[in-house]
CSV table of C-alpha atoms in Angstrom, one decimal:
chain,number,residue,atom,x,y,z
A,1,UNK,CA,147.1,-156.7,-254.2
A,2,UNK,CA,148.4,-155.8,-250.6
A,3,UNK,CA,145.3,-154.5,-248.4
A,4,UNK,CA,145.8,-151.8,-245.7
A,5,UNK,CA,147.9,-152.9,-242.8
A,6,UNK,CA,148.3,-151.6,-239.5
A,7,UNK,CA,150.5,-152.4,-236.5
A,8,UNK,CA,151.4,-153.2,-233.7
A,9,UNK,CA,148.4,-155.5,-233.8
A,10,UNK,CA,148.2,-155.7,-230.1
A,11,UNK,CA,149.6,-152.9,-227.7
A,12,UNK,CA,148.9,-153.0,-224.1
A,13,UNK,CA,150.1,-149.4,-222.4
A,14,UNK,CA,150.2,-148.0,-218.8
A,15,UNK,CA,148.0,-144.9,-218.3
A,16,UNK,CA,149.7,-141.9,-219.0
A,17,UNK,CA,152.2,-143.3,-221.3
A,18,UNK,CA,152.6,-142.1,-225.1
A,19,UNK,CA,151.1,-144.6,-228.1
A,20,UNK,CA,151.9,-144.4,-231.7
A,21,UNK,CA,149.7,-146.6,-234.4
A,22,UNK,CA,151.0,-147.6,-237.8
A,23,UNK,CA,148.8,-147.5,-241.0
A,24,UNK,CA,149.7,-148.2,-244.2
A,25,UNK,CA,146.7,-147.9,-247.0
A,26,UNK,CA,146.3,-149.6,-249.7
A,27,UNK,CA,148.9,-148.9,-252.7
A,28,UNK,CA,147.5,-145.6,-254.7
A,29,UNK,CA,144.5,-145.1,-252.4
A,30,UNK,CA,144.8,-141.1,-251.5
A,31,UNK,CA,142.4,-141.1,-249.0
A,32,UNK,CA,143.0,-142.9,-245.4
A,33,UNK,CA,140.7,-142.6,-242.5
A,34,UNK,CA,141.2,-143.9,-238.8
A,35,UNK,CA,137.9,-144.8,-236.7
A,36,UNK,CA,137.9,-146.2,-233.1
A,37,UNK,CA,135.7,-149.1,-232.0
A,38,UNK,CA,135.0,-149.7,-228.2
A,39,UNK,CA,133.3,-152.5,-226.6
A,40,UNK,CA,129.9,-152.7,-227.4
A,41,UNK,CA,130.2,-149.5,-229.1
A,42,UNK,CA,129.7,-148.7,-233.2
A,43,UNK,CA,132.2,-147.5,-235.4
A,44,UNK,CA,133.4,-143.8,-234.5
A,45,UNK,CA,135.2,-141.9,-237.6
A,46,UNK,CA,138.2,-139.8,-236.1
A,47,UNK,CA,140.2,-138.1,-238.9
A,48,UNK,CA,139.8,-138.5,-242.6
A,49,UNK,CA,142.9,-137.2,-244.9
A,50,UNK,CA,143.2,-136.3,-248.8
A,51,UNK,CA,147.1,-136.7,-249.5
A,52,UNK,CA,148.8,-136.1,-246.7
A,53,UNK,CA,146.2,-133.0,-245.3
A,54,UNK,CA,143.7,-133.3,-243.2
A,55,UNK,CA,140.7,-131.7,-244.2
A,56,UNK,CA,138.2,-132.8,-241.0
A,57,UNK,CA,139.7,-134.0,-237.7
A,58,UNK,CA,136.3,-133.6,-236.2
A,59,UNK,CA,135.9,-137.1,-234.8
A,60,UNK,CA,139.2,-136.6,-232.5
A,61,UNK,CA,137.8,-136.6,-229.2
A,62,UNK,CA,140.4,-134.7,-227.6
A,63,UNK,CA,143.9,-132.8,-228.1
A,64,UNK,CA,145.5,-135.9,-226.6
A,65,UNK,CA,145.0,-136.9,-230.2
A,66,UNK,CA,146.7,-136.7,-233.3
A,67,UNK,CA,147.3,-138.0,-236.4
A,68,UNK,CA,149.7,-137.5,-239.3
A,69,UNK,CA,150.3,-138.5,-242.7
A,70,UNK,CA,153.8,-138.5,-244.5
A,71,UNK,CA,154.3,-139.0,-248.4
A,72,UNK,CA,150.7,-139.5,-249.2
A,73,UNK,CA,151.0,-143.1,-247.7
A,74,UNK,CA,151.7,-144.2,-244.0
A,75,UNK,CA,149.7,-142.3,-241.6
A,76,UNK,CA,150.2,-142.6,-238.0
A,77,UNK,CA,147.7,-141.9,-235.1
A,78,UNK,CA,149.8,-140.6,-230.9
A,79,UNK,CA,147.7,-140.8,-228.5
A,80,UNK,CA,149.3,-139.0,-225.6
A,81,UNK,CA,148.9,-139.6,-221.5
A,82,UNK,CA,146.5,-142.3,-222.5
A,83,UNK,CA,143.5,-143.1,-220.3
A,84,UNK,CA,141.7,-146.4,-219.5
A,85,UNK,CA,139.0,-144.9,-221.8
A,86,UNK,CA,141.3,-144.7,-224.8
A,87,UNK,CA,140.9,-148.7,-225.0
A,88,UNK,CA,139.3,-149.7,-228.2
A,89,UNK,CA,140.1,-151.3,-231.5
A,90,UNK,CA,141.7,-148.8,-233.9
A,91,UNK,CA,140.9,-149.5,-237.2
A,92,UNK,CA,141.9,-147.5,-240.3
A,93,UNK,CA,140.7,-147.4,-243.7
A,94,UNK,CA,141.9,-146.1,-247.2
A,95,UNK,CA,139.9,-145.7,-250.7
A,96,UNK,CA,141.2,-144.8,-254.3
A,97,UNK,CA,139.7,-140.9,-253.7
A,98,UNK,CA,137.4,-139.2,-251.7
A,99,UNK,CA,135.2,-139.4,-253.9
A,100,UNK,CA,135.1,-143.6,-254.5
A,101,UNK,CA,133.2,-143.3,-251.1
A,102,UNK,CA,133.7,-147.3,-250.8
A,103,UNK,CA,136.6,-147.8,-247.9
A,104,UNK,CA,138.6,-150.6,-247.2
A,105,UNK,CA,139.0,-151.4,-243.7
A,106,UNK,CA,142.7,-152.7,-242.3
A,107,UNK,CA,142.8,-155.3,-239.1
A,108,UNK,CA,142.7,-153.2,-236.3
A,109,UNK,CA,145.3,-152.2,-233.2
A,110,UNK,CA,143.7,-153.6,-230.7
A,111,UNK,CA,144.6,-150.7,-227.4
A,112,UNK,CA,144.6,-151.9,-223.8
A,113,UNK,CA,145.3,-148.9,-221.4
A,114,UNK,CA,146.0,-150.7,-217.8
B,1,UNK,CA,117.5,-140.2,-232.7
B,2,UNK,CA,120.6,-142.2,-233.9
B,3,UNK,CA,121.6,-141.2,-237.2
B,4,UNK,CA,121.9,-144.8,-238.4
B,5,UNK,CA,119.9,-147.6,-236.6
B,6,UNK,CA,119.7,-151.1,-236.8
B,7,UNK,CA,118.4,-153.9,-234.9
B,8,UNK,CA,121.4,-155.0,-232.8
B,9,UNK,CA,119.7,-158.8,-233.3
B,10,UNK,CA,120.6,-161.9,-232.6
B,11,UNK,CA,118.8,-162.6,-236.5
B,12,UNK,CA,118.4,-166.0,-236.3
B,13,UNK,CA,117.9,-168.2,-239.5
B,14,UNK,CA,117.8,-171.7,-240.5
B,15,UNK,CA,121.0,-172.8,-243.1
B,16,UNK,CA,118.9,-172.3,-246.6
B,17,UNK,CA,116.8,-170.0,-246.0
B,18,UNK,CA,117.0,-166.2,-246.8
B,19,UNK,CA,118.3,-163.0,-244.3
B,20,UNK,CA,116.8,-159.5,-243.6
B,21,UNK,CA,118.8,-157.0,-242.4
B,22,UNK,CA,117.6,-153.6,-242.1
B,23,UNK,CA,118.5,-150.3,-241.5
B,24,UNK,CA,117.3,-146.8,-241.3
B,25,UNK,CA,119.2,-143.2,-241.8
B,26,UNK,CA,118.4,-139.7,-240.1
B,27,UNK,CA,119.9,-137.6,-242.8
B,28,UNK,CA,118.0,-137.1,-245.9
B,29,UNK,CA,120.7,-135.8,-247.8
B,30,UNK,CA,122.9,-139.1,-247.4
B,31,UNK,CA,123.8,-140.1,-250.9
B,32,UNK,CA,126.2,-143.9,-250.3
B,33,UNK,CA,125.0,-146.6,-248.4
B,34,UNK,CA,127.2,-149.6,-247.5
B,35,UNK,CA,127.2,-153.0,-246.0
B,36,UNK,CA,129.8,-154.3,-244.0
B,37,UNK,CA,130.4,-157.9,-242.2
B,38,UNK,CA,132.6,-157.9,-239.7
B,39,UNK,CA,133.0,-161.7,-238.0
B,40,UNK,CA,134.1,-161.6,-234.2
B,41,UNK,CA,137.4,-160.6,-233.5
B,42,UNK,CA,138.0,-159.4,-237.3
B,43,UNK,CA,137.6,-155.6,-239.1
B,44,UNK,CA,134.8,-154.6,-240.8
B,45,UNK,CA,134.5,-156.4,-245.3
B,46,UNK,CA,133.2,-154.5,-247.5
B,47,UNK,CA,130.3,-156.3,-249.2
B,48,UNK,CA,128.0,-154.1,-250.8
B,49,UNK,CA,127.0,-150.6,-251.7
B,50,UNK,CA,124.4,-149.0,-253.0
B,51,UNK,CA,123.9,-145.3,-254.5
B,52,UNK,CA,120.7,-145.0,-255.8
B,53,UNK,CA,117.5,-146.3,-255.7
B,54,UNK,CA,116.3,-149.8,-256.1
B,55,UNK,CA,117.6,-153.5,-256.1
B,56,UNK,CA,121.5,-154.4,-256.7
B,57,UNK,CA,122.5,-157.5,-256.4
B,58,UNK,CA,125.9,-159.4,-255.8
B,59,UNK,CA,126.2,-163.1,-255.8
B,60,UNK,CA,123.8,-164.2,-253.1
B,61,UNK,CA,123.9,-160.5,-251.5
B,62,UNK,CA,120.6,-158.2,-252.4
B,63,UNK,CA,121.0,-154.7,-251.4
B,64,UNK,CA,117.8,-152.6,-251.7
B,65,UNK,CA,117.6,-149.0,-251.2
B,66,UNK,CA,114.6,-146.6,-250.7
B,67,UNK,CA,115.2,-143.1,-250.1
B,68,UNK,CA,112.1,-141.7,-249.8
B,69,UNK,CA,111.7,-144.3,-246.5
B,70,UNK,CA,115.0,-143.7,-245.6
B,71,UNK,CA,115.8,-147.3,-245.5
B,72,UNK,CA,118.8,-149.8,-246.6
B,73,UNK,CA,118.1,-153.5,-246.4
B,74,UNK,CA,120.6,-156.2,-247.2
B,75,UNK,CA,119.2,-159.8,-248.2
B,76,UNK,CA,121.4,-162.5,-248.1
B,77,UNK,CA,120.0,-165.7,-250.2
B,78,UNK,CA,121.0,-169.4,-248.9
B,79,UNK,CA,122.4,-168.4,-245.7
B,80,UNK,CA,125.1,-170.0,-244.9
B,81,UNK,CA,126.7,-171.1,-241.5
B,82,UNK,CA,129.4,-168.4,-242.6
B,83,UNK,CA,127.0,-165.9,-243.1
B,84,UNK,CA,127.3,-165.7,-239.1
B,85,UNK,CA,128.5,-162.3,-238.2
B,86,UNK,CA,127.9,-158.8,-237.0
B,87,UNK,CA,126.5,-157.0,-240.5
B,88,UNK,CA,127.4,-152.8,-240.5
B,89,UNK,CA,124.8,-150.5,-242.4
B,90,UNK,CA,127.0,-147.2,-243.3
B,91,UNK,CA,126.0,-143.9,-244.8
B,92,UNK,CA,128.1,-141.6,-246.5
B,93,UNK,CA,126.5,-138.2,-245.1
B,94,UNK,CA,126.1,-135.5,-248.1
B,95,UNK,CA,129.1,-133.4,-247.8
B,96,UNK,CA,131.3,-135.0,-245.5
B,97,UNK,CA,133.8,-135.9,-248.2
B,98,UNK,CA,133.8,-139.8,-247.4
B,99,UNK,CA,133.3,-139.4,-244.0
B,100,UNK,CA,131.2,-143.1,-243.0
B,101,UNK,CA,128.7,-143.1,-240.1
B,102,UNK,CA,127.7,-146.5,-239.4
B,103,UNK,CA,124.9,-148.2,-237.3
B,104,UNK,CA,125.8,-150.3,-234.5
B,105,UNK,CA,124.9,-153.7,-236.1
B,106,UNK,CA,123.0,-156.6,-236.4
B,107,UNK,CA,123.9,-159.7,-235.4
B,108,UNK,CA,123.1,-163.0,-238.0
B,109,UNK,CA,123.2,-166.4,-236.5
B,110,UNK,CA,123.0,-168.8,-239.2
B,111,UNK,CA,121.8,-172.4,-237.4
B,112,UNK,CA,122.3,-176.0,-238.8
């Protein structure tokens, strides 16, 4: 079946401007995750949610962030006034429960903040 | 000290022969342990896991886990030129409801 897909793939952004990412997790998969991967950096989790709640937003690393998740599917991640520092790959994940522990990872948005 | 560490590498192995990757975990309590391969440019595959103690084996992938140590190790048997990649070591931490913490990576260069 279809895995998790995310878009744009690519999005180059001025500082200070507004960004929305697109995820779309796997068909029947409740729980959908978003981690951020910077140069030479490891995976960093952001926001985890079970249906369309979000029960730890702990990794955010600021209220510039947020992330929201409509009909148990799509989930989308704004990061607002966006900073050079805010360039990374975004990468978001989705598995069957929380429970299944074993995540499946989608492409990536690749962010460029000039 | 980092809650999961590898060895950031270059591993460097000869087509054939057999690849050790290791990892170690801070947290006692972690109860899921996961590999991941992720080639340049690409997102992190899934290729293992492992929950409890021992040997489990997929294909020419050999995941061992030792709890007690606090240690993960993947083998990977007949490396192969594709076998070239940046190999993830994740942790599910006990009671962070899926939450994955991963190690920076090591990276496997597989040589003719």
């Amino acid at each position: 079946g279809a895995g998790v897909s995310q878009s744009p793939s690519n999005k180059v952004t001025e500082k200070g401007k507004d960004v929305e990412l697109r995820c779309d997790p796997i068909s029947g998969h409740t729980a959908l995750y978003w981690y951020r991967q910077s140069l030479g950096q490891g995976l960093e989790f952001l926001i985890y949610f079970q249906g369309n709640s979000a029960p730890d937003k702990s990794g955010l690393p600021s209220d510039r962030f947020s992330a929201e998740r409509t009909g148990g599917s799509v989930s989308t991640l704004t990061i607002q006034r966006t900073q050079q520092e805010d360039s990374a790959v975004y990468l978001c994940a989705s598995s069957r429960t929380p429970l299944s522990y074993e995540q499946y990872f989608g492409p990536g948005t690749r962010l460029t903040v000039t | 000290q980092k809650e999961v560490e590898q060895n950031s590498g270059p591993l460097s192995v000869p087509e054939g022969a057999i690849a050790s990757l290791n990892c170690t975990y801070s947290d006692r309590g972690s109860q899921s342990f996961f590999w991941y391969r992720q080639y340049s440019g690409k997102s992190p595959e899934l290729i293992m896991s492992i929950y409890s103690n021992g040997d489990k084996e997929d294909g020419r992938f050999t995941a061992q886990l030792n709890k007690a140590s606090q240690y993960v190790s993947l083998l990977i048997r007949d490396s192969q030129p594709s076998d070239s990649a940046t190999y993830l070591c994740a942790v599910n931490k006990a009671g962070t409801a899926s939450k994955l913490t991963f190690g920076t990576g090591t990276r496997l260069q597989v040589t003719l």
